[in-house]
GROMACS .gro file of C-alpha atoms in nm:
model
  312
    1UNK     CA    1   0.000   0.000   0.000
    2UNK     CA    2   0.146   0.337  -0.100
    3UNK     CA    3   0.016   0.678   0.001
    4UNK     CA    4  -0.115   0.894  -0.281
    5UNK     CA    5   0.004   1.254  -0.268
    6UNK     CA    6  -0.164   1.568  -0.392
    7UNK     CA    7   0.063   1.593  -0.696
    8UNK     CA    8  -0.019   1.237  -0.806
    9UNK     CA    9   0.305   1.070  -0.690
   10UNK     CA   10   0.337   0.826  -0.404
   11UNK     CA   11   0.528   0.802  -0.079
   12UNK     CA   12   0.741   0.491  -0.105
   13UNK     CA   13   0.963   0.541   0.199
   14UNK     CA   14   1.049   0.763   0.493
   15UNK     CA   15   1.389   0.842   0.643
   16UNK     CA   16   1.447   0.790   1.015
   17UNK     CA   17   1.674   1.072   1.131
   18UNK     CA   18   1.788   0.913   1.457
   19UNK     CA   19   2.025   1.127   1.666
   20UNK     CA   20   2.223   1.349   1.424
   21UNK     CA   21   2.376   1.560   1.705
   22UNK     CA   22   2.556   1.258   1.853
   23UNK     CA   23   2.603   1.047   1.540
   24UNK     CA   24   2.981   1.087   1.577
   25UNK     CA   25   2.948   0.858   1.882
   26UNK     CA   26   2.758   0.605   1.673
   27UNK     CA   27   2.988   0.306   1.726
   28UNK     CA   28   3.004   0.356   2.103
   29UNK     CA   29   2.626   0.399   2.124
   30UNK     CA   30   2.579   0.095   1.900
   31UNK     CA   31   2.780  -0.121   2.140
   32UNK     CA   32   2.603   0.012   2.453
   33UNK     CA   33   2.256  -0.035   2.307
   34UNK     CA   34   2.347  -0.375   2.163
   35UNK     CA   35   2.445  -0.495   2.511
   36UNK     CA   36   2.123  -0.353   2.657
   37UNK     CA   37   1.920  -0.515   2.378
   38UNK     CA   38   2.078  -0.857   2.430
   39UNK     CA   39   2.042  -0.836   2.809
   40UNK     CA   40   1.676  -0.733   2.780
   41UNK     CA   41   1.596  -1.009   2.531
   42UNK     CA   42   1.774  -1.279   2.730
   43UNK     CA   43   1.628  -1.162   3.063
   44UNK     CA   44   1.270  -1.159   2.938
   45UNK     CA   45   1.317  -1.486   2.748
   46UNK     CA   46   1.447  -1.652   3.067
   47UNK     CA   47   1.137  -1.537   3.256
   48UNK     CA   48   0.907  -1.683   2.989
   49UNK     CA   49   1.103  -2.011   2.975
   50UNK     CA   50   1.121  -2.082   3.348
   51UNK     CA   51   0.757  -1.981   3.398
   52UNK     CA   52   0.649  -2.236   3.140
   53UNK     CA   53   0.892  -2.505   3.256
   54UNK     CA   54   0.849  -2.488   3.634
   55UNK     CA   55   0.512  -2.608   3.763
   56UNK     CA   56   0.561  -2.419   4.091
   57UNK     CA   57   0.555  -2.092   3.893
   58UNK     CA   58   0.220  -2.175   3.733
   59UNK     CA   59   0.046  -1.906   3.937
   60UNK     CA   60  -0.147  -1.593   3.829
   61UNK     CA   61   0.141  -1.360   3.920
   62UNK     CA   62   0.396  -1.544   3.705
   63UNK     CA   63   0.142  -1.597   3.428
   64UNK     CA   64   0.094  -1.220   3.403
   65UNK     CA   65   0.470  -1.163   3.429
   66UNK     CA   66   0.540  -1.406   3.146
   67UNK     CA   67   0.285  -1.230   2.924
   68UNK     CA   68   0.441  -0.896   3.017
   69UNK     CA   69   0.789  -1.029   2.932
   70UNK     CA   70   0.656  -1.155   2.598
   71UNK     CA   71   0.523  -0.806   2.523
   72UNK     CA   72   0.857  -0.655   2.618
   73UNK     CA   73   1.044  -0.894   2.387
   74UNK     CA   74   0.814  -0.808   2.097
   75UNK     CA   75   0.838  -0.435   2.172
   76UNK     CA   76   1.217  -0.411   2.183
   77UNK     CA   77   1.250  -0.626   1.870
   78UNK     CA   78   1.015  -0.388   1.688
   79UNK     CA   79   1.236  -0.089   1.776
   80UNK     CA   80   1.595  -0.166   1.874
   81UNK     CA   81   1.727  -0.341   1.557
   82UNK     CA   82   1.651  -0.029   1.351
   83UNK     CA   83   1.806   0.191   1.622
   84UNK     CA   84   2.124  -0.016   1.608
   85UNK     CA   85   2.138   0.031   1.230
   86UNK     CA   86   2.102   0.406   1.278
   87UNK     CA   87   2.385   0.423   1.533
   88UNK     CA   88   2.611   0.212   1.309
   89UNK     CA   89   2.530   0.355   0.965
   90UNK     CA   90   2.350   0.686   1.023
   91UNK     CA   91   2.011   0.774   0.877
   92UNK     CA   92   1.798   0.478   0.774
   93UNK     CA   93   1.517   0.453   0.522
   94UNK     CA   94   1.201   0.258   0.592
   95UNK     CA   95   0.927   0.175   0.344
   96UNK     CA   96   0.580   0.322   0.387
   97UNK     CA   97   0.412  -0.012   0.476
   98UNK     CA   98   0.696  -0.110   0.713
   99UNK     CA   99   0.677   0.228   0.884
  100UNK     CA  100   0.308   0.192   0.965
  101UNK     CA  101   0.346  -0.172   1.065
  102UNK     CA  102   0.616  -0.062   1.310
  103UNK     CA  103   0.398   0.225   1.438
  104UNK     CA  104   0.106  -0.015   1.488
  105UNK     CA  105   0.319  -0.271   1.675
  106UNK     CA  106   0.475  -0.010   1.902
  107UNK     CA  107   0.147   0.157   1.997
  108UNK     CA  108  -0.043  -0.173   2.026
  109UNK     CA  109   0.222  -0.345   2.238
  110UNK     CA  110   0.274  -0.033   2.449
  111UNK     CA  111  -0.097   0.012   2.518
  112UNK     CA  112  -0.138  -0.358   2.599
  113UNK     CA  113   0.160  -0.338   2.834
  114UNK     CA  114   0.013  -0.048   3.033
  115UNK     CA  115  -0.324  -0.221   3.064
  116UNK     CA  116  -0.144  -0.538   3.176
  117UNK     CA  117   0.043  -0.338   3.441
  118UNK     CA  118  -0.294  -0.237   3.583
  119UNK     CA  119  -0.401  -0.604   3.585
  120UNK     CA  120  -0.076  -0.705   3.758
  121UNK     CA  121  -0.133  -0.435   4.021
  122UNK     CA  122  -0.483  -0.569   4.086
  123UNK     CA  123  -0.340  -0.921   4.115
  124UNK     CA  124  -0.093  -0.805   4.380
  125UNK     CA  125  -0.368  -0.613   4.560
  126UNK     CA  126  -0.589  -0.921   4.584
  127UNK     CA  127  -0.294  -1.143   4.688
  128UNK     CA  128  -0.177  -0.910   4.966
  129UNK     CA  129  -0.499  -0.745   5.080
  130UNK     CA  130  -0.746  -1.032   5.022
  131UNK     CA  131  -0.530  -1.344   5.061
  132UNK     CA  132  -0.815  -1.575   5.167
  133UNK     CA  133  -1.017  -1.493   4.854
  134UNK     CA  134  -0.718  -1.488   4.615
  135UNK     CA  135  -0.746  -1.849   4.483
  136UNK     CA  136  -1.116  -1.799   4.411
  137UNK     CA  137  -1.088  -1.456   4.248
  138UNK     CA  138  -0.769  -1.511   4.045
  139UNK     CA  139  -0.849  -1.847   3.890
  140UNK     CA  140  -0.734  -1.961   3.546
  141UNK     CA  141  -1.050  -1.839   3.372
  142UNK     CA  142  -1.024  -1.491   3.526
  143UNK     CA  143  -0.656  -1.460   3.431
  144UNK     CA  144  -0.728  -1.560   3.072
  145UNK     CA  145  -1.018  -1.313   3.046
  146UNK     CA  146  -0.809  -1.028   3.187
  147UNK     CA  147  -0.517  -1.087   2.949
  148UNK     CA  148  -0.747  -1.131   2.649
  149UNK     CA  149  -0.929  -0.809   2.744
  150UNK     CA  150  -0.599  -0.617   2.751
  151UNK     CA  151  -0.510  -0.731   2.397
  152UNK     CA  152  -0.863  -0.682   2.261
  153UNK     CA  153  -0.913  -0.336   2.411
  154UNK     CA  154  -0.573  -0.214   2.286
  155UNK     CA  155  -0.634  -0.347   1.936
  156UNK     CA  156  -0.982  -0.195   1.911
  157UNK     CA  157  -0.865   0.144   2.042
  158UNK     CA  158  -0.556   0.199   1.829
  159UNK     CA  159  -0.644   0.034   1.495
  160UNK     CA  160  -0.885   0.307   1.381
  161UNK     CA  161  -0.650   0.603   1.447
  162UNK     CA  162  -0.354   0.425   1.282
  163UNK     CA  163  -0.561   0.354   0.970
  164UNK     CA  164  -0.664   0.722   0.957
  165UNK     CA  165  -0.303   0.837   0.992
  166UNK     CA  166  -0.196   0.603   0.709
  167UNK     CA  167  -0.457   0.769   0.484
  168UNK     CA  168  -0.321   1.122   0.537
  169UNK     CA  169  -0.146   1.309   0.254
  170UNK     CA  170   0.232   1.346   0.286
  171UNK     CA  171   0.391   1.623   0.078
  172UNK     CA  172   0.748   1.607   0.200
  173UNK     CA  173   1.003   1.623   0.341
  174UNK     CA  174   0.986   1.258   0.434
  175UNK     CA  175   1.237   1.274   0.721
  176UNK     CA  176   1.100   1.149   1.054
  177UNK     CA  177   1.282   1.323   1.344
  178UNK     CA  178   1.290   1.004   1.548
  179UNK     CA  179   1.456   0.661   1.558
  180UNK     CA  180   1.131   0.476   1.489
  181UNK     CA  181   0.796   0.544   1.324
  182UNK     CA  182   0.587   0.704   1.596
  183UNK     CA  183   0.242   0.852   1.548
  184UNK     CA  184   0.337   1.207   1.658
  185UNK     CA  185   0.614   1.263   1.400
  186UNK     CA  186   0.405   1.094   1.129
  187UNK     CA  187   0.110   1.325   1.193
  188UNK     CA  188   0.336   1.632   1.173
  189UNK     CA  189   0.482   1.517   0.838
  190UNK     CA  190   0.136   1.529   0.684
  191UNK     CA  191   0.011   1.823   0.479
  192UNK     CA  192  -0.352   1.729   0.552
  193UNK     CA  193  -0.569   1.890   0.819
  194UNK     CA  194  -0.457   1.684   1.119
  195UNK     CA  195  -0.632   1.863   1.407
  196UNK     CA  196  -0.899   1.595   1.454
  197UNK     CA  197  -0.654   1.304   1.440
  198UNK     CA  198  -0.420   1.483   1.685
  199UNK     CA  199  -0.708   1.527   1.929
  200UNK     CA  200  -0.812   1.163   1.884
  201UNK     CA  201  -0.457   1.038   1.949
  202UNK     CA  202  -0.428   1.269   2.251
  203UNK     CA  203  -0.751   1.151   2.415
  204UNK     CA  204  -0.678   0.783   2.346
  205UNK     CA  205  -0.333   0.814   2.503
  206UNK     CA  206  -0.485   1.002   2.795
  207UNK     CA  207  -0.751   0.734   2.844
  208UNK     CA  208  -0.510   0.438   2.831
  209UNK     CA  209  -0.238   0.591   3.046
  210UNK     CA  210  -0.463   0.753   3.306
  211UNK     CA  211  -0.693   0.451   3.339
  212UNK     CA  212  -0.396   0.223   3.393
  213UNK     CA  213  -0.224   0.471   3.625
  214UNK     CA  214  -0.531   0.530   3.842
  215UNK     CA  215  -0.590   0.155   3.886
  216UNK     CA  216  -0.221   0.104   3.969
  217UNK     CA  217  -0.212   0.390   4.221
  218UNK     CA  218  -0.528   0.269   4.398
  219UNK     CA  219  -0.398  -0.089   4.411
  220UNK     CA  220  -0.055   0.006   4.546
  221UNK     CA  221  -0.204   0.254   4.794
  222UNK     CA  222  -0.409  -0.027   4.946
  223UNK     CA  223  -0.105  -0.255   4.939
  224UNK     CA  224   0.101   0.004   5.130
  225UNK     CA  225  -0.175   0.042   5.391
  226UNK     CA  226  -0.182  -0.335   5.437
  227UNK     CA  227   0.198  -0.352   5.464
  228UNK     CA  228   0.203  -0.080   5.732
  229UNK     CA  229  -0.028  -0.295   5.941
  230UNK     CA  230   0.204  -0.596   5.929
  231UNK     CA  231   0.332  -0.685   6.279
  232UNK     CA  232   0.684  -0.787   6.173
  233UNK     CA  233   0.939  -0.516   6.093
  234UNK     CA  234   1.128  -0.762   5.871
  235UNK     CA  235   0.814  -0.833   5.664
  236UNK     CA  236   0.749  -0.460   5.631
  237UNK     CA  237   1.103  -0.393   5.509
  238UNK     CA  238   1.089  -0.677   5.255
  239UNK     CA  239   0.749  -0.570   5.120
  240UNK     CA  240   0.845  -0.202   5.097
  241UNK     CA  241   1.171  -0.294   4.920
  242UNK     CA  242   0.979  -0.487   4.654
  243UNK     CA  243   0.712  -0.217   4.615
  244UNK     CA  244   0.969   0.063   4.588
  245UNK     CA  245   1.150  -0.125   4.309
  246UNK     CA  246   0.824  -0.174   4.120
  247UNK     CA  247   0.730   0.192   4.164
  248UNK     CA  248   1.066   0.311   4.025
  249UNK     CA  249   1.006   0.123   3.699
  250UNK     CA  250   0.643   0.235   3.684
  251UNK     CA  251   0.748   0.598   3.736
  252UNK     CA  252   0.994   0.575   3.446
  253UNK     CA  253   0.737   0.413   3.216
  254UNK     CA  254   0.447   0.642   3.297
  255UNK     CA  255   0.660   0.957   3.316
  256UNK     CA  256   0.821   0.912   2.976
  257UNK     CA  257   0.496   0.801   2.808
  258UNK     CA  258   0.296   1.093   2.947
  259UNK     CA  259   0.570   1.332   2.831
  260UNK     CA  260   0.564   1.184   2.479
  261UNK     CA  261   0.195   1.123   2.414
  262UNK     CA  262  -0.028   1.318   2.652
  263UNK     CA  263  -0.006   1.663   2.498
  264UNK     CA  264  -0.230   1.802   2.224
  265UNK     CA  265   0.053   1.979   2.038
  266UNK     CA  266   0.374   1.785   1.999
  267UNK     CA  267   0.557   1.980   1.730
  268UNK     CA  268   0.783   2.176   1.962
  269UNK     CA  269   0.884   1.867   2.158
  270UNK     CA  270   0.962   1.618   1.884
  271UNK     CA  271   1.336   1.643   1.948
  272UNK     CA  272   1.303   1.583   2.322
  273UNK     CA  273   1.058   1.296   2.254
  274UNK     CA  274   1.349   1.094   2.114
  275UNK     CA  275   1.539   1.104   2.444
  276UNK     CA  276   1.223   1.024   2.643
  277UNK     CA  277   1.143   0.732   2.411
  278UNK     CA  278   1.481   0.574   2.492
  279UNK     CA  279   1.357   0.524   2.849
  280UNK     CA  280   1.067   0.305   2.733
  281UNK     CA  281   1.253   0.126   2.456
  282UNK     CA  282   1.589   0.061   2.624
  283UNK     CA  283   1.589   0.133   2.999
  284UNK     CA  284   1.264  -0.018   3.129
  285UNK     CA  285   1.285  -0.343   2.925
  286UNK     CA  286   1.631  -0.387   3.078
  287UNK     CA  287   1.511  -0.318   3.433
  288UNK     CA  288   1.186  -0.513   3.425
  289UNK     CA  289   1.337  -0.866   3.442
  290UNK     CA  290   1.552  -0.762   3.738
  291UNK     CA  291   1.280  -0.574   3.923
  292UNK     CA  292   0.988  -0.810   3.874
  293UNK     CA  293   1.134  -1.157   3.890
  294UNK     CA  294   1.510  -1.207   3.884
  295UNK     CA  295   1.531  -1.076   4.243
  296UNK     CA  296   1.269  -1.330   4.348
  297UNK     CA  297   1.375  -1.642   4.546
  298UNK     CA  298   1.127  -1.863   4.361
  299UNK     CA  299   1.280  -1.757   4.030
  300UNK     CA  300   1.632  -1.817   4.163
  301UNK     CA  301   1.530  -2.169   4.263
  302UNK     CA  302   1.368  -2.232   3.923
  303UNK     CA  303   1.682  -2.104   3.746
  304UNK     CA  304   1.909  -2.332   3.950
  305UNK     CA  305   1.690  -2.633   3.878
  306UNK     CA  306   1.680  -2.551   3.508
  307UNK     CA  307   2.060  -2.517   3.497
  308UNK     CA  308   2.101  -2.849   3.677
  309UNK     CA  309   1.874  -3.023   3.424
  310UNK     CA  310   2.073  -2.870   3.138
  311UNK     CA  311   2.403  -3.003   3.282
  312UNK     CA  312   2.278  -3.362   3.300
   0.00000   0.00000   0.00000
Protein backbone atom coordinates (compact mmCIF):
# COMPACT_ATOMS: atom_id res chain seq x y z
CA UNK A 1 0.00 0.00 0.00
CA UNK A 2 1.46 3.37 -1.00
CA UNK A 3 0.16 6.78 0.01
CA UNK A 4 -1.15 8.94 -2.81
CA UNK A 5 0.04 12.54 -2.68
CA UNK A 6 -1.64 15.68 -3.92
CA UNK A 7 0.63 15.93 -6.96
CA UNK A 8 -0.19 12.37 -8.06
CA UNK A 9 3.05 10.70 -6.90
CA UNK A 10 3.37 8.26 -4.04
CA UNK A 11 5.28 8.02 -0.79
CA UNK A 12 7.41 4.91 -1.05
CA UNK A 13 9.63 5.41 1.99
CA UNK A 14 10.49 7.63 4.93
CA UNK A 15 13.89 8.42 6.43
CA UNK A 16 14.47 7.90 10.15
CA UNK A 17 16.74 10.72 11.31
CA UNK A 18 17.88 9.13 14.57
CA UNK A 19 20.25 11.27 16.66
CA UNK A 20 22.23 13.49 14.24
CA UNK A 21 23.76 15.60 17.05
CA UNK A 22 25.56 12.58 18.53
CA UNK A 23 26.03 10.47 15.40
CA UNK A 24 29.81 10.87 15.77
CA UNK A 25 29.48 8.58 18.82
CA UNK A 26 27.58 6.05 16.73
CA UNK A 27 29.88 3.06 17.26
CA UNK A 28 30.04 3.56 21.03
CA UNK A 29 26.26 3.99 21.24
CA UNK A 30 25.79 0.95 19.00
CA UNK A 31 27.80 -1.21 21.40
CA UNK A 32 26.03 0.12 24.53
CA UNK A 33 22.56 -0.35 23.07
CA UNK A 34 23.47 -3.75 21.63
CA UNK A 35 24.45 -4.95 25.11
CA UNK A 36 21.23 -3.53 26.57
CA UNK A 37 19.20 -5.15 23.78
CA UNK A 38 20.78 -8.57 24.30
CA UNK A 39 20.42 -8.36 28.09
CA UNK A 40 16.76 -7.33 27.80
CA UNK A 41 15.96 -10.09 25.31
CA UNK A 42 17.74 -12.79 27.30
CA UNK A 43 16.28 -11.62 30.63
CA UNK A 44 12.70 -11.59 29.38
CA UNK A 45 13.17 -14.86 27.48
CA UNK A 46 14.47 -16.52 30.67
CA UNK A 47 11.37 -15.37 32.56
CA UNK A 48 9.07 -16.83 29.89
CA UNK A 49 11.03 -20.11 29.75
CA UNK A 50 11.21 -20.82 33.48
CA UNK A 51 7.57 -19.81 33.98
CA UNK A 52 6.49 -22.36 31.40
CA UNK A 53 8.92 -25.05 32.56
CA UNK A 54 8.49 -24.88 36.34
CA UNK A 55 5.12 -26.08 37.63
CA UNK A 56 5.61 -24.19 40.91
CA UNK A 57 5.55 -20.92 38.93
CA UNK A 58 2.20 -21.75 37.33
CA UNK A 59 0.46 -19.06 39.37
CA UNK A 60 -1.47 -15.93 38.29
CA UNK A 61 1.41 -13.60 39.20
CA UNK A 62 3.96 -15.44 37.05
CA UNK A 63 1.42 -15.97 34.28
CA UNK A 64 0.94 -12.20 34.03
CA UNK A 65 4.70 -11.63 34.29
CA UNK A 66 5.40 -14.06 31.46
CA UNK A 67 2.85 -12.30 29.24
CA UNK A 68 4.41 -8.96 30.17
CA UNK A 69 7.89 -10.29 29.32
CA UNK A 70 6.56 -11.55 25.98
CA UNK A 71 5.23 -8.06 25.23
CA UNK A 72 8.57 -6.55 26.18
CA UNK A 73 10.44 -8.94 23.87
CA UNK A 74 8.14 -8.08 20.97
CA UNK A 75 8.38 -4.35 21.72
CA UNK A 76 12.17 -4.11 21.83
CA UNK A 77 12.50 -6.26 18.70
CA UNK A 78 10.15 -3.88 16.88
CA UNK A 79 12.36 -0.89 17.76
CA UNK A 80 15.95 -1.66 18.74
CA UNK A 81 17.27 -3.41 15.57
CA UNK A 82 16.51 -0.29 13.51
CA UNK A 83 18.06 1.91 16.22
CA UNK A 84 21.24 -0.16 16.08
CA UNK A 85 21.38 0.31 12.30
CA UNK A 86 21.02 4.06 12.78
CA UNK A 87 23.85 4.23 15.33
CA UNK A 88 26.11 2.12 13.09
CA UNK A 89 25.30 3.55 9.65
CA UNK A 90 23.50 6.86 10.23
CA UNK A 91 20.11 7.74 8.77
CA UNK A 92 17.98 4.78 7.74
CA UNK A 93 15.17 4.53 5.22
CA UNK A 94 12.01 2.58 5.92
CA UNK A 95 9.27 1.75 3.44
CA UNK A 96 5.80 3.22 3.87
CA UNK A 97 4.12 -0.12 4.76
CA UNK A 98 6.96 -1.10 7.13
CA UNK A 99 6.77 2.28 8.84
CA UNK A 100 3.08 1.92 9.65
CA UNK A 101 3.46 -1.72 10.65
CA UNK A 102 6.16 -0.62 13.10
CA UNK A 103 3.98 2.25 14.38
CA UNK A 104 1.06 -0.15 14.88
CA UNK A 105 3.19 -2.71 16.75
CA UNK A 106 4.75 -0.10 19.02
CA UNK A 107 1.47 1.57 19.97
CA UNK A 108 -0.43 -1.73 20.26
CA UNK A 109 2.22 -3.45 22.38
CA UNK A 110 2.74 -0.33 24.49
CA UNK A 111 -0.97 0.12 25.18
CA UNK A 112 -1.38 -3.58 25.99
CA UNK A 113 1.60 -3.38 28.34
CA UNK A 114 0.13 -0.48 30.33
CA UNK A 115 -3.24 -2.21 30.64
CA UNK A 116 -1.44 -5.38 31.76
CA UNK A 117 0.43 -3.38 34.41
CA UNK A 118 -2.94 -2.37 35.83
CA UNK A 119 -4.01 -6.04 35.85
CA UNK A 120 -0.76 -7.05 37.58
CA UNK A 121 -1.33 -4.35 40.21
CA UNK A 122 -4.83 -5.69 40.86
CA UNK A 123 -3.40 -9.21 41.15
CA UNK A 124 -0.93 -8.05 43.80
CA UNK A 125 -3.68 -6.13 45.60
CA UNK A 126 -5.89 -9.21 45.84
CA UNK A 127 -2.94 -11.43 46.88
CA UNK A 128 -1.77 -9.10 49.66
CA UNK A 129 -4.99 -7.45 50.80
CA UNK A 130 -7.46 -10.32 50.22
CA UNK A 131 -5.30 -13.44 50.61
CA UNK A 132 -8.15 -15.75 51.67
CA UNK A 133 -10.17 -14.93 48.54
CA UNK A 134 -7.18 -14.88 46.15
CA UNK A 135 -7.46 -18.49 44.83
CA UNK A 136 -11.16 -17.99 44.11
CA UNK A 137 -10.88 -14.56 42.48
CA UNK A 138 -7.69 -15.11 40.45
CA UNK A 139 -8.49 -18.47 38.90
CA UNK A 140 -7.34 -19.61 35.46
CA UNK A 141 -10.50 -18.39 33.72
CA UNK A 142 -10.24 -14.91 35.26
CA UNK A 143 -6.56 -14.60 34.31
CA UNK A 144 -7.28 -15.60 30.72
CA UNK A 145 -10.18 -13.13 30.46
CA UNK A 146 -8.09 -10.28 31.87
CA UNK A 147 -5.17 -10.87 29.49
CA UNK A 148 -7.47 -11.31 26.49
CA UNK A 149 -9.29 -8.09 27.44
CA UNK A 150 -5.99 -6.17 27.51
CA UNK A 151 -5.10 -7.31 23.97
CA UNK A 152 -8.63 -6.82 22.61
CA UNK A 153 -9.13 -3.36 24.11
CA UNK A 154 -5.73 -2.14 22.86
CA UNK A 155 -6.34 -3.47 19.36
CA UNK A 156 -9.82 -1.95 19.11
CA UNK A 157 -8.65 1.44 20.42
CA UNK A 158 -5.56 1.99 18.29
CA UNK A 159 -6.44 0.34 14.95
CA UNK A 160 -8.85 3.07 13.81
CA UNK A 161 -6.50 6.03 14.47
CA UNK A 162 -3.54 4.25 12.82
CA UNK A 163 -5.61 3.54 9.70
CA UNK A 164 -6.64 7.22 9.57
CA UNK A 165 -3.03 8.37 9.92
CA UNK A 166 -1.96 6.03 7.09
CA UNK A 167 -4.57 7.69 4.84
CA UNK A 168 -3.21 11.22 5.37
CA UNK A 169 -1.46 13.09 2.54
CA UNK A 170 2.32 13.46 2.86
CA UNK A 171 3.91 16.23 0.78
CA UNK A 172 7.48 16.07 2.00
CA UNK A 173 10.03 16.23 3.41
CA UNK A 174 9.86 12.58 4.34
CA UNK A 175 12.37 12.74 7.21
CA UNK A 176 11.00 11.49 10.54
CA UNK A 177 12.82 13.23 13.44
CA UNK A 178 12.90 10.04 15.48
CA UNK A 179 14.56 6.61 15.58
CA UNK A 180 11.31 4.76 14.89
CA UNK A 181 7.96 5.44 13.24
CA UNK A 182 5.87 7.04 15.96
CA UNK A 183 2.42 8.52 15.48
CA UNK A 184 3.37 12.07 16.58
CA UNK A 185 6.14 12.63 14.00
CA UNK A 186 4.05 10.94 11.29
CA UNK A 187 1.10 13.25 11.93
CA UNK A 188 3.36 16.32 11.73
CA UNK A 189 4.82 15.17 8.38
CA UNK A 190 1.36 15.29 6.84
CA UNK A 191 0.11 18.23 4.79
CA UNK A 192 -3.52 17.29 5.52
CA UNK A 193 -5.69 18.90 8.19
CA UNK A 194 -4.57 16.84 11.19
CA UNK A 195 -6.32 18.63 14.07
CA UNK A 196 -8.99 15.95 14.54
CA UNK A 197 -6.54 13.04 14.40
CA UNK A 198 -4.20 14.83 16.85
CA UNK A 199 -7.08 15.27 19.29
CA UNK A 200 -8.12 11.63 18.84
CA UNK A 201 -4.57 10.38 19.49
CA UNK A 202 -4.28 12.69 22.51
CA UNK A 203 -7.51 11.51 24.15
CA UNK A 204 -6.78 7.83 23.46
CA UNK A 205 -3.33 8.14 25.03
CA UNK A 206 -4.85 10.02 27.95
CA UNK A 207 -7.51 7.34 28.44
CA UNK A 208 -5.10 4.38 28.31
CA UNK A 209 -2.38 5.91 30.46
CA UNK A 210 -4.63 7.53 33.06
CA UNK A 211 -6.93 4.51 33.39
CA UNK A 212 -3.96 2.23 33.93
CA UNK A 213 -2.24 4.71 36.25
CA UNK A 214 -5.31 5.30 38.42
CA UNK A 215 -5.90 1.55 38.86
CA UNK A 216 -2.21 1.04 39.69
CA UNK A 217 -2.12 3.90 42.21
CA UNK A 218 -5.28 2.69 43.98
CA UNK A 219 -3.98 -0.89 44.11
CA UNK A 220 -0.55 0.06 45.46
CA UNK A 221 -2.04 2.54 47.94
CA UNK A 222 -4.09 -0.27 49.46
CA UNK A 223 -1.05 -2.55 49.39
CA UNK A 224 1.01 0.04 51.30
CA UNK A 225 -1.75 0.42 53.91
CA UNK A 226 -1.82 -3.35 54.37
CA UNK A 227 1.98 -3.52 54.64
CA UNK A 228 2.03 -0.80 57.32
CA UNK A 229 -0.28 -2.95 59.41
CA UNK A 230 2.04 -5.96 59.29
CA UNK A 231 3.32 -6.85 62.79
CA UNK A 232 6.84 -7.87 61.73
CA UNK A 233 9.39 -5.16 60.93
CA UNK A 234 11.28 -7.62 58.71
CA UNK A 235 8.14 -8.33 56.64
CA UNK A 236 7.49 -4.60 56.31
CA UNK A 237 11.03 -3.93 55.09
CA UNK A 238 10.89 -6.77 52.55
CA UNK A 239 7.49 -5.70 51.20
CA UNK A 240 8.45 -2.02 50.97
CA UNK A 241 11.71 -2.94 49.20
CA UNK A 242 9.79 -4.87 46.54
CA UNK A 243 7.12 -2.17 46.15
CA UNK A 244 9.69 0.63 45.88
CA UNK A 245 11.50 -1.25 43.09
CA UNK A 246 8.24 -1.74 41.20
CA UNK A 247 7.30 1.92 41.64
CA UNK A 248 10.66 3.11 40.25
CA UNK A 249 10.06 1.23 36.99
CA UNK A 250 6.43 2.35 36.84
CA UNK A 251 7.48 5.98 37.36
CA UNK A 252 9.94 5.75 34.46
CA UNK A 253 7.37 4.13 32.16
CA UNK A 254 4.47 6.42 32.97
CA UNK A 255 6.60 9.57 33.16
CA UNK A 256 8.21 9.12 29.76
CA UNK A 257 4.96 8.01 28.08
CA UNK A 258 2.96 10.93 29.47
CA UNK A 259 5.70 13.32 28.31
CA UNK A 260 5.64 11.84 24.79
CA UNK A 261 1.95 11.23 24.14
CA UNK A 262 -0.28 13.18 26.52
CA UNK A 263 -0.06 16.63 24.98
CA UNK A 264 -2.30 18.02 22.24
CA UNK A 265 0.53 19.79 20.38
CA UNK A 266 3.74 17.85 19.99
CA UNK A 267 5.57 19.80 17.30
CA UNK A 268 7.83 21.76 19.62
CA UNK A 269 8.84 18.67 21.58
CA UNK A 270 9.62 16.18 18.84
CA UNK A 271 13.36 16.43 19.48
CA UNK A 272 13.03 15.83 23.22
CA UNK A 273 10.58 12.96 22.54
CA UNK A 274 13.49 10.94 21.14
CA UNK A 275 15.39 11.04 24.44
CA UNK A 276 12.23 10.24 26.43
CA UNK A 277 11.43 7.32 24.11
CA UNK A 278 14.81 5.74 24.92
CA UNK A 279 13.57 5.24 28.49
CA UNK A 280 10.67 3.05 27.33
CA UNK A 281 12.53 1.26 24.56
CA UNK A 282 15.89 0.61 26.24
CA UNK A 283 15.89 1.33 29.99
CA UNK A 284 12.64 -0.18 31.29
CA UNK A 285 12.85 -3.43 29.25
CA UNK A 286 16.31 -3.87 30.78
CA UNK A 287 15.11 -3.18 34.33
CA UNK A 288 11.86 -5.13 34.25
CA UNK A 289 13.37 -8.66 34.42
CA UNK A 290 15.52 -7.62 37.38
CA UNK A 291 12.80 -5.74 39.23
CA UNK A 292 9.88 -8.10 38.74
CA UNK A 293 11.34 -11.57 38.90
CA UNK A 294 15.10 -12.07 38.84
CA UNK A 295 15.31 -10.76 42.43
CA UNK A 296 12.69 -13.30 43.48
CA UNK A 297 13.75 -16.42 45.46
CA UNK A 298 11.27 -18.63 43.61
CA UNK A 299 12.80 -17.57 40.30
CA UNK A 300 16.32 -18.17 41.63
CA UNK A 301 15.30 -21.69 42.63
CA UNK A 302 13.68 -22.32 39.23
CA UNK A 303 16.82 -21.04 37.46
CA UNK A 304 19.09 -23.32 39.50
CA UNK A 305 16.90 -26.33 38.78
CA UNK A 306 16.80 -25.51 35.08
CA UNK A 307 20.60 -25.17 34.97
CA UNK A 308 21.01 -28.49 36.77
CA UNK A 309 18.74 -30.23 34.24
CA UNK A 310 20.73 -28.70 31.38
CA UNK A 311 24.03 -30.03 32.82
CA UNK A 312 22.78 -33.62 33.00
